[in-house]
Amino acid sequence: MIPFVDLKAQYQSIKDELSAAALGVLESGQYALGSEVQFFEREFAAYCGTESAVAVNSGTSALHLSLLAAGVGPGDEVITVPFTFVATVAAIVYTGARPVFVDVEPHSLTMNASMLERAIGARTKAVVPVHLYGQVAEMDPILEIARARRVVVIEDAAQAHGADYKGRRAGSLGQLGCFSFYPSKNLGACGEAGMVVSSDPEYLRTLRMLRDWGQESKYRHVLRGFNYRMDNLQAAILRVKLRHLEEWTIKRGAHAALYNRLLDGSRAVPVGLRPERRHVYHVYCVRTAQRDLLRERLRQRGVQTAIHYPVPVHLMEAWCGNQYRVGDFPVAERAASEVLSLPMYPELEESAIRRTAEVIAELGMSMQTEPPGGFSSAGVSA
């Protein structure tokens, strides 16, 4: 079996370092926040190129608190994309604001900046571009439009640790950048954790209060805050992993390059890479009109896959009610029916990538006698 992701392989490669870090926390007696959290905040902010960072207990909490720090609340609107994990939209709904969507580009599946200005209205308070799969959205026009309309930009960089856009790191481009350290992320905790990075001192001050019951100091509750603190244990683990992140990112890039070469000319089309962006390949995703058939054939041949994401959020009644209909965001809807994520993690062996590509090629050959359009991704930019 070729696993979609193998967290045990990563653990084995740094087992001694993680054990020492965890033991240090246990011996310190500091469990909620603590010195390891402070060290990790400084180190991760430096990695992202921002002034500081605020550690929280999940990526969803990072988004939620960033929106609140930016003043988003009931009656406001926040613009994002429908093709994302549900947490992006859930965080908006938590504030009482209304999510407003713009479609994604067909090439990168990130926010279509050309549609942004038309979506901004009198109630728009923030824009949340999503750096999907490990690739930064087209930020220059997004930032220009937001600046002209005095709208806050909050980057959902949950999948983009270390990704670059024109030489600047994900998270450092907008006013606030939000990261998830869910275990399967490129930089993953041994549990749940998240981070907000920023260079704005007022946002940072507000975030620190909001994550810890709104306290300015012990028992002095200035804001209606939350219990969103990061565990000291997770911070210690993440500090160890941060030291290895660049090495792991380089390996992911090499795996993606091999996939690209082996799949060139096949009927499974990789989601496109835009120039002037460093893709960190949290997910290696292909598109095909016969996605479900391909996934089943790969499963039969011992290759695990995943779908990110099968239903666009605008069609989820739990989060958007009946505001939107099928056809409102056609690029996102088509992507949801075509995307398939192949195995991708730093320890993935070359033989596994070659085997996965062979199965895809075999399926394409076996369907050559079928009517045109059987196994294809027509209209998708390579």
Short mmCIF file of C-alpha atoms in Angstrom, two decimals:
data_model
loop_
_atom_site.label_atom_id
_atom_site.label_comp_id
_atom_site.label_asym_id
_atom_site.label_seq_id
_atom_site.Cartn_x
_atom_site.Cartn_y
_atom_site.Cartn_z
CA MET A 1 0.00 0.00 0.00
CA ILE A 2 1.25 3.48 -0.93
CA PRO A 3 -0.19 5.78 1.77
CA PHE A 4 -1.51 9.23 0.96
CA VAL A 5 0.52 10.59 3.87
CA ASP A 6 2.80 8.83 6.35
CA LEU A 7 3.20 10.68 9.65
CA LYS A 8 4.98 7.74 11.24
CA ALA A 9 7.83 8.04 8.72
CA GLN A 10 8.37 11.68 9.69
CA TYR A 11 8.29 10.81 13.38
CA GLN A 12 10.90 8.10 12.99
CA SER A 13 13.26 10.51 11.23
CA ILE A 14 13.31 12.98 14.18
CA LYS A 15 12.20 10.73 17.03
CA ASP A 16 15.06 11.55 19.39
CA GLU A 17 14.71 15.31 18.91
CA LEU A 18 10.96 15.18 19.56
CA SER A 19 11.38 13.03 22.64
CA ALA A 20 13.90 15.43 24.13
CA ALA A 21 11.67 18.43 23.41
CA ALA A 22 8.60 16.78 24.92
CA LEU A 23 10.50 15.65 28.01
CA GLY A 24 11.81 19.18 28.51
CA VAL A 25 8.25 20.52 28.63
CA LEU A 26 7.09 17.82 31.02
CA GLU A 27 9.97 18.59 33.36
CA SER A 28 9.34 22.35 33.16
CA GLY A 29 5.78 22.17 34.44
CA GLN A 30 4.72 24.82 31.84
CA TYR A 31 1.83 23.46 29.81
CA ALA A 32 -0.50 26.26 28.64
CA LEU A 33 1.44 28.95 26.78
CA GLY A 34 4.94 29.11 28.35
CA SER A 35 8.49 29.74 27.18
CA GLU A 36 8.38 27.27 24.27
CA VAL A 37 5.37 29.13 22.85
CA GLN A 38 7.24 32.44 23.10
CA PHE A 39 10.33 31.01 21.39
CA PHE A 40 8.25 29.44 18.63
CA GLU A 41 6.34 32.67 18.01
CA ARG A 42 9.62 34.53 17.47
CA GLU A 43 11.11 31.82 15.28
CA PHE A 44 8.05 31.37 13.09
CA ALA A 45 7.60 35.13 12.65
CA ALA A 46 11.23 35.36 11.53
CA TYR A 47 10.65 32.48 9.11
CA CYS A 48 7.64 34.28 7.61
CA GLY A 49 9.28 37.70 7.56
CA THR A 50 6.89 39.44 9.95
CA GLU A 51 7.47 41.41 13.12
CA SER A 52 5.77 38.95 15.44
CA ALA A 53 3.33 36.08 15.77
CA VAL A 54 0.57 34.94 18.11
CA ALA A 55 0.25 31.21 18.79
CA VAL A 56 -3.23 29.71 19.12
CA ASN A 57 -4.80 26.28 19.36
CA SER A 58 -5.84 25.74 15.71
CA GLY A 59 -5.84 27.27 12.26
CA THR A 60 -9.56 27.93 12.58
CA SER A 61 -8.92 29.92 15.76
CA ALA A 62 -6.23 31.88 13.92
CA LEU A 63 -8.75 32.91 11.26
CA HIS A 64 -11.49 33.65 13.79
CA LEU A 65 -9.33 35.88 15.97
CA SER A 66 -7.78 37.66 12.96
CA LEU A 67 -11.22 38.61 11.71
CA LEU A 68 -12.22 39.87 15.17
CA ALA A 69 -8.96 41.82 15.53
CA ALA A 70 -9.72 43.46 12.17
CA GLY A 71 -13.07 44.62 13.56
CA VAL A 72 -15.27 42.19 11.63
CA GLY A 73 -18.65 41.59 13.22
CA PRO A 74 -22.41 41.30 12.63
CA GLY A 75 -23.59 43.18 9.56
CA ASP A 76 -20.20 43.09 7.87
CA GLU A 77 -19.22 41.13 4.76
CA VAL A 78 -16.01 39.20 4.17
CA ILE A 79 -14.95 38.11 0.69
CA THR A 80 -13.31 34.74 0.13
CA VAL A 81 -13.45 31.81 -2.29
CA PRO A 82 -15.88 28.87 -2.33
CA PHE A 83 -13.17 26.31 -3.14
CA THR A 84 -11.51 25.87 0.24
CA PHE A 85 -11.76 23.88 3.45
CA VAL A 86 -14.90 24.82 5.36
CA ALA A 87 -12.93 26.45 8.21
CA THR A 88 -12.27 29.53 6.05
CA VAL A 89 -15.99 30.25 5.87
CA ALA A 90 -16.82 28.96 9.34
CA ALA A 91 -14.49 31.54 10.90
CA ILE A 92 -16.34 34.31 9.04
CA VAL A 93 -19.72 33.01 10.21
CA TYR A 94 -18.46 32.78 13.81
CA THR A 95 -18.02 36.58 13.85
CA GLY A 96 -21.59 37.16 12.72
CA ALA A 97 -20.42 38.47 9.34
CA ARG A 98 -21.67 37.25 5.96
CA PRO A 99 -19.31 35.37 3.62
CA VAL A 100 -19.31 36.67 0.05
CA PHE A 101 -17.62 34.61 -2.65
CA VAL A 102 -15.64 35.20 -5.79
CA ASP A 103 -14.73 32.32 -8.06
CA VAL A 104 -11.25 30.85 -8.44
CA GLU A 105 -8.87 30.90 -11.38
CA PRO A 106 -9.11 27.76 -13.56
CA HIS A 107 -5.32 27.42 -13.56
CA SER A 108 -4.23 27.70 -9.92
CA LEU A 109 -7.67 27.37 -8.23
CA THR A 110 -6.82 30.40 -6.06
CA MET A 111 -8.85 33.63 -5.90
CA ASN A 112 -9.62 35.21 -9.26
CA ALA A 113 -8.43 38.73 -8.55
CA SER A 114 -10.18 40.11 -11.64
CA MET A 115 -13.53 39.41 -9.97
CA LEU A 116 -12.66 40.89 -6.59
CA GLU A 117 -13.47 44.57 -7.10
CA ARG A 118 -17.00 43.84 -8.31
CA ALA A 119 -17.66 41.83 -5.14
CA ILE A 120 -16.64 44.62 -2.74
CA GLY A 121 -19.56 46.57 -1.35
CA ALA A 122 -20.32 49.11 1.34
CA ARG A 123 -20.31 46.42 4.05
CA THR A 124 -17.09 44.68 2.99
CA LYS A 125 -14.64 44.65 5.91
CA ALA A 126 -12.04 42.08 4.86
CA VAL A 127 -10.80 39.85 2.06
CA VAL A 128 -9.52 36.33 2.80
CA PRO A 129 -7.54 34.87 -0.13
CA VAL A 130 -6.73 31.18 0.30
CA HIS A 131 -3.27 29.89 -0.61
CA LEU A 132 -4.60 26.58 -1.82
CA TYR A 133 -2.56 23.35 -1.83
CA GLY A 134 0.63 25.26 -0.97
CA GLN A 135 0.59 27.98 -3.65
CA VAL A 136 0.10 31.67 -2.86
CA ALA A 137 -2.83 33.43 -4.53
CA GLU A 138 -2.22 36.28 -7.00
CA MET A 139 -1.63 38.81 -4.25
CA ASP A 140 -0.50 42.00 -6.01
CA PRO A 141 -3.88 42.88 -7.52
CA ILE A 142 -5.71 41.66 -4.42
CA LEU A 143 -3.63 43.94 -2.20
CA GLU A 144 -3.95 46.88 -4.60
CA ILE A 145 -7.74 46.61 -4.75
CA ALA A 146 -8.05 46.12 -0.99
CA ARG A 147 -5.79 49.09 -0.27
CA ALA A 148 -7.80 51.35 -2.59
CA ARG A 149 -11.06 50.28 -0.95
CA ARG A 150 -9.64 50.32 2.60
CA VAL A 151 -10.33 46.65 3.16
CA VAL A 152 -8.19 44.42 5.41
CA VAL A 153 -6.45 41.44 3.78
CA ILE A 154 -6.20 38.29 5.93
CA GLU A 155 -4.26 35.48 4.28
CA ASP A 156 -5.50 31.94 4.81
CA ALA A 157 -2.06 30.35 4.63
CA ALA A 158 -3.08 27.15 6.42
CA GLN A 159 -1.56 25.07 3.60
CA ALA A 160 1.32 27.35 2.62
CA HIS A 161 4.11 27.22 5.23
CA GLY A 162 7.16 28.64 3.48
CA ALA A 163 5.47 29.40 0.15
CA ASP A 164 6.72 32.53 -1.62
CA TYR A 165 5.13 35.18 -3.80
CA LYS A 166 7.66 37.33 -5.66
CA GLY A 167 10.22 36.77 -2.92
CA ARG A 168 7.87 37.35 0.02
CA ARG A 169 6.65 34.60 2.31
CA ALA A 170 3.05 33.56 2.66
CA GLY A 171 1.52 35.30 5.66
CA SER A 172 3.62 38.46 5.29
CA LEU A 173 1.71 39.98 2.38
CA GLY A 174 -1.57 41.03 3.99
CA GLN A 175 -2.17 42.69 7.33
CA LEU A 176 -2.60 39.28 8.97
CA GLY A 177 -1.57 35.76 7.99
CA CYS A 178 -3.13 32.59 9.41
CA PHE A 179 -1.53 29.15 9.63
CA SER A 180 -2.67 25.72 10.72
CA PHE A 181 -0.34 23.16 12.29
CA TYR A 182 -2.74 20.25 11.96
CA PRO A 183 -0.64 17.04 12.04
CA SER A 184 -0.73 16.44 8.26
CA LYS A 185 0.35 19.99 7.35
CA ASN A 186 3.86 20.66 6.00
CA LEU A 187 4.66 21.93 9.50
CA GLY A 188 2.44 19.77 11.68
CA ALA A 189 2.00 19.48 15.42
CA CYS A 190 1.33 16.26 17.32
CA GLY A 191 -2.20 17.49 17.85
CA GLU A 192 -3.91 20.80 17.05
CA ALA A 193 -2.23 24.22 16.84
CA GLY A 194 -2.27 27.42 14.79
CA MET A 195 -0.61 30.82 14.39
CA VAL A 196 -1.29 34.37 13.29
CA VAL A 197 1.61 36.42 11.94
CA SER A 198 1.56 40.20 11.52
CA SER A 199 3.70 43.32 11.62
CA ASP A 200 0.91 45.51 13.01
CA PRO A 201 1.41 46.10 16.77
CA GLU A 202 -2.23 46.89 17.44
CA TYR A 203 -3.48 43.72 15.78
CA LEU A 204 -0.87 41.70 17.67
CA ARG A 205 -1.86 43.22 21.02
CA THR A 206 -5.54 42.50 20.37
CA LEU A 207 -4.82 38.93 19.25
CA ARG A 208 -2.85 38.17 22.40
CA MET A 209 -5.74 39.31 24.55
CA LEU A 210 -8.41 37.53 22.50
CA ARG A 211 -6.65 34.13 22.67
CA ASP A 212 -6.44 34.29 26.49
CA TRP A 213 -9.91 35.29 27.68
CA GLY A 214 -9.44 38.92 26.66
CA GLN A 215 -6.93 39.53 29.45
CA GLU A 216 -4.61 42.51 29.28
CA SER A 217 -3.02 41.19 32.48
CA LYS A 218 -3.97 38.52 35.01
CA TYR A 219 -7.71 38.80 35.75
CA ARG A 220 -7.98 42.12 33.92
CA HIS A 221 -10.42 41.19 31.14
CA VAL A 222 -10.52 44.02 28.62
CA LEU A 223 -12.19 42.11 25.77
CA ARG A 224 -14.62 39.23 25.43
CA GLY A 225 -11.98 36.69 24.59
CA PHE A 226 -11.58 32.95 24.16
CA ASN A 227 -9.57 30.02 25.44
CA TYR A 228 -7.52 29.64 22.24
CA ARG A 229 -4.07 29.23 23.79
CA MET A 230 -1.40 26.99 22.28
CA ASP A 231 -0.02 24.20 24.45
CA ASN A 232 3.63 24.54 25.41
CA LEU A 233 4.14 20.91 24.35
CA GLN A 234 2.95 21.59 20.79
CA ALA A 235 5.20 24.63 20.56
CA ALA A 236 8.23 22.57 21.59
CA ILE A 237 7.41 19.95 18.95
CA LEU A 238 6.88 22.58 16.28
CA ARG A 239 10.19 24.26 17.10
CA VAL A 240 11.95 20.97 16.35
CA LYS A 241 10.04 20.51 13.10
CA LEU A 242 10.60 24.09 11.97
CA ARG A 243 14.33 23.36 11.84
CA HIS A 244 13.60 20.64 9.25
CA LEU A 245 10.90 22.44 7.26
CA GLU A 246 13.10 23.75 4.44
CA GLU A 247 14.63 20.32 3.88
CA TRP A 248 11.16 18.77 3.77
CA THR A 249 9.92 21.48 1.40
CA ILE A 250 12.78 20.82 -1.02
CA LYS A 251 11.90 17.13 -1.01
CA ARG A 252 8.24 17.91 -1.71
CA GLY A 253 9.30 20.07 -4.64
CA ALA A 254 11.45 17.25 -6.04
CA HIS A 255 8.56 14.81 -5.73
CA ALA A 256 6.27 17.25 -7.55
CA ALA A 257 8.82 17.71 -10.33
CA LEU A 258 8.98 13.95 -10.83
CA TYR A 259 5.18 13.68 -10.88
CA ASN A 260 5.04 16.50 -13.43
CA ARG A 261 7.57 14.77 -15.67
CA LEU A 262 5.92 11.36 -15.45
CA LEU A 263 2.40 12.72 -15.96
CA ASP A 264 3.35 14.99 -18.88
CA GLY A 265 1.06 14.12 -21.76
CA SER A 266 -1.24 12.00 -19.59
CA ARG A 267 -4.92 12.66 -19.11
CA ALA A 268 -4.49 13.58 -15.44
CA VAL A 269 -3.57 17.26 -15.53
CA PRO A 270 -1.65 18.76 -12.58
CA VAL A 271 -3.18 21.89 -11.09
CA GLY A 272 -1.12 24.68 -12.63
CA LEU A 273 1.84 26.46 -11.08
CA ARG A 274 1.91 30.22 -11.59
CA PRO A 275 5.26 31.94 -12.23
CA GLU A 276 6.97 33.95 -9.48
CA ARG A 277 5.50 31.71 -6.81
CA ARG A 278 7.17 29.03 -4.73
CA HIS A 279 4.75 26.13 -4.38
CA VAL A 280 5.36 24.05 -1.23
CA TYR A 281 3.06 21.19 -2.30
CA HIS A 282 1.06 20.55 0.81
CA VAL A 283 -1.08 18.72 -1.73
CA TYR A 284 -0.11 17.45 -5.17
CA CYS A 285 -3.36 17.67 -7.09
CA VAL A 286 -4.39 16.56 -10.58
CA ARG A 287 -7.64 17.08 -12.48
CA THR A 288 -9.63 14.74 -14.67
CA ALA A 289 -13.26 14.48 -15.76
CA GLN A 290 -13.15 10.81 -14.70
CA ARG A 291 -11.84 11.50 -11.21
CA ASP A 292 -13.88 8.87 -9.38
CA LEU A 293 -12.93 6.13 -11.83
CA LEU A 294 -9.25 7.05 -11.53
CA ARG A 295 -9.44 7.10 -7.75
CA GLU A 296 -11.04 3.67 -7.64
CA ARG A 297 -8.45 2.20 -10.00
CA LEU A 298 -5.64 3.63 -7.87
CA ARG A 299 -7.26 2.19 -4.76
CA GLN A 300 -7.46 -1.23 -6.40
CA ARG A 301 -3.74 -1.00 -7.17
CA GLY A 302 -2.83 -0.05 -3.61
CA VAL A 303 -2.50 3.74 -3.95
CA GLN A 304 -4.30 5.92 -1.42
CA THR A 305 -5.65 9.28 -2.61
CA ALA A 306 -7.82 12.10 -1.24
CA ILE A 307 -10.17 14.76 -2.61
CA HIS A 308 -9.57 18.41 -1.66
CA TYR A 309 -12.48 19.36 -1.92
CA PRO A 310 -15.54 17.46 -3.21
CA VAL A 311 -18.17 20.13 -2.38
CA PRO A 312 -17.58 23.89 -2.70
CA VAL A 313 -18.57 25.74 0.46
CA HIS A 314 -21.21 27.93 -1.22
CA LEU A 315 -23.29 24.77 -1.74
CA MET A 316 -23.08 23.73 1.94
CA GLU A 317 -26.39 24.64 3.52
CA ALA A 318 -24.94 24.51 7.05
CA TRP A 319 -22.70 27.51 6.33
CA CYS A 320 -24.40 29.41 3.51
CA GLY A 321 -28.06 28.46 3.82
CA ASN A 322 -29.80 28.85 0.46
CA GLN A 323 -27.95 32.00 -0.65
CA TYR A 324 -26.26 30.31 -3.62
CA ARG A 325 -27.19 27.81 -6.30
CA VAL A 326 -25.39 25.36 -8.54
CA GLY A 327 -23.84 27.36 -11.37
CA ASP A 328 -23.06 30.49 -9.35
CA PHE A 329 -19.31 29.71 -9.24
CA PRO A 330 -18.70 27.37 -12.17
CA VAL A 331 -14.90 27.14 -11.95
CA ALA A 332 -15.01 26.06 -8.31
CA GLU A 333 -17.85 23.64 -8.98
CA ARG A 334 -16.04 22.01 -11.88
CA ALA A 335 -12.85 21.74 -9.89
CA ALA A 336 -14.75 20.03 -7.06
CA SER A 337 -15.83 17.31 -9.48
CA GLU A 338 -12.37 16.82 -11.02
CA VAL A 339 -9.61 17.24 -8.42
CA LEU A 340 -7.71 14.28 -7.00
CA SER A 341 -4.81 14.50 -4.55
CA LEU A 342 -2.00 11.99 -5.02
CA PRO A 343 0.42 10.76 -2.32
CA MET A 344 2.74 13.58 -1.19
CA TYR A 345 5.03 13.78 1.84
CA PRO A 346 8.79 14.32 2.22
CA GLU A 347 9.60 10.67 2.91
CA LEU A 348 7.68 9.43 -0.16
CA GLU A 349 9.88 7.10 -2.21
CA GLU A 350 10.56 7.62 -5.90
CA SER A 351 9.31 4.10 -6.64
CA ALA A 352 5.91 5.02 -5.15
CA ILE A 353 5.63 8.09 -7.38
CA ARG A 354 6.56 6.04 -10.44
CA ARG A 355 4.05 3.34 -9.53
CA THR A 356 1.28 5.91 -9.09
CA ALA A 357 2.07 7.45 -12.47
CA GLU A 358 2.11 4.01 -14.11
CA VAL A 359 -1.41 3.26 -12.88
CA ILE A 360 -2.64 6.59 -14.26
CA ALA A 361 -0.98 5.88 -17.61
CA GLU A 362 -2.43 2.35 -17.72
CA LEU A 363 -5.94 3.65 -17.13
CA GLY A 364 -5.55 6.20 -19.91
CA MET A 365 -4.41 3.47 -22.34
CA SER A 366 -7.25 1.13 -21.35
CA MET A 367 -9.85 3.77 -22.21
CA GLN A 368 -8.56 4.74 -25.65
CA THR A 369 -11.40 2.85 -27.32
CA GLU A 370 -14.07 4.75 -25.38
CA PRO A 371 -15.92 7.75 -26.88
CA PRO A 372 -14.02 11.08 -26.83
CA GLY A 373 -14.13 12.84 -23.46
CA GLY A 374 -14.13 9.65 -21.42
CA PHE A 375 -10.92 10.25 -19.45
CA SER A 376 -9.92 13.82 -19.97
CA SER A 377 -9.65 17.24 -18.48
CA ALA A 378 -10.66 19.30 -21.45
CA GLY A 379 -10.44 23.03 -20.94
CA VAL A 380 -8.18 22.83 -17.91
CA SER A 381 -4.96 24.80 -18.28
CA ALA A 382 -1.82 22.76 -17.77
#
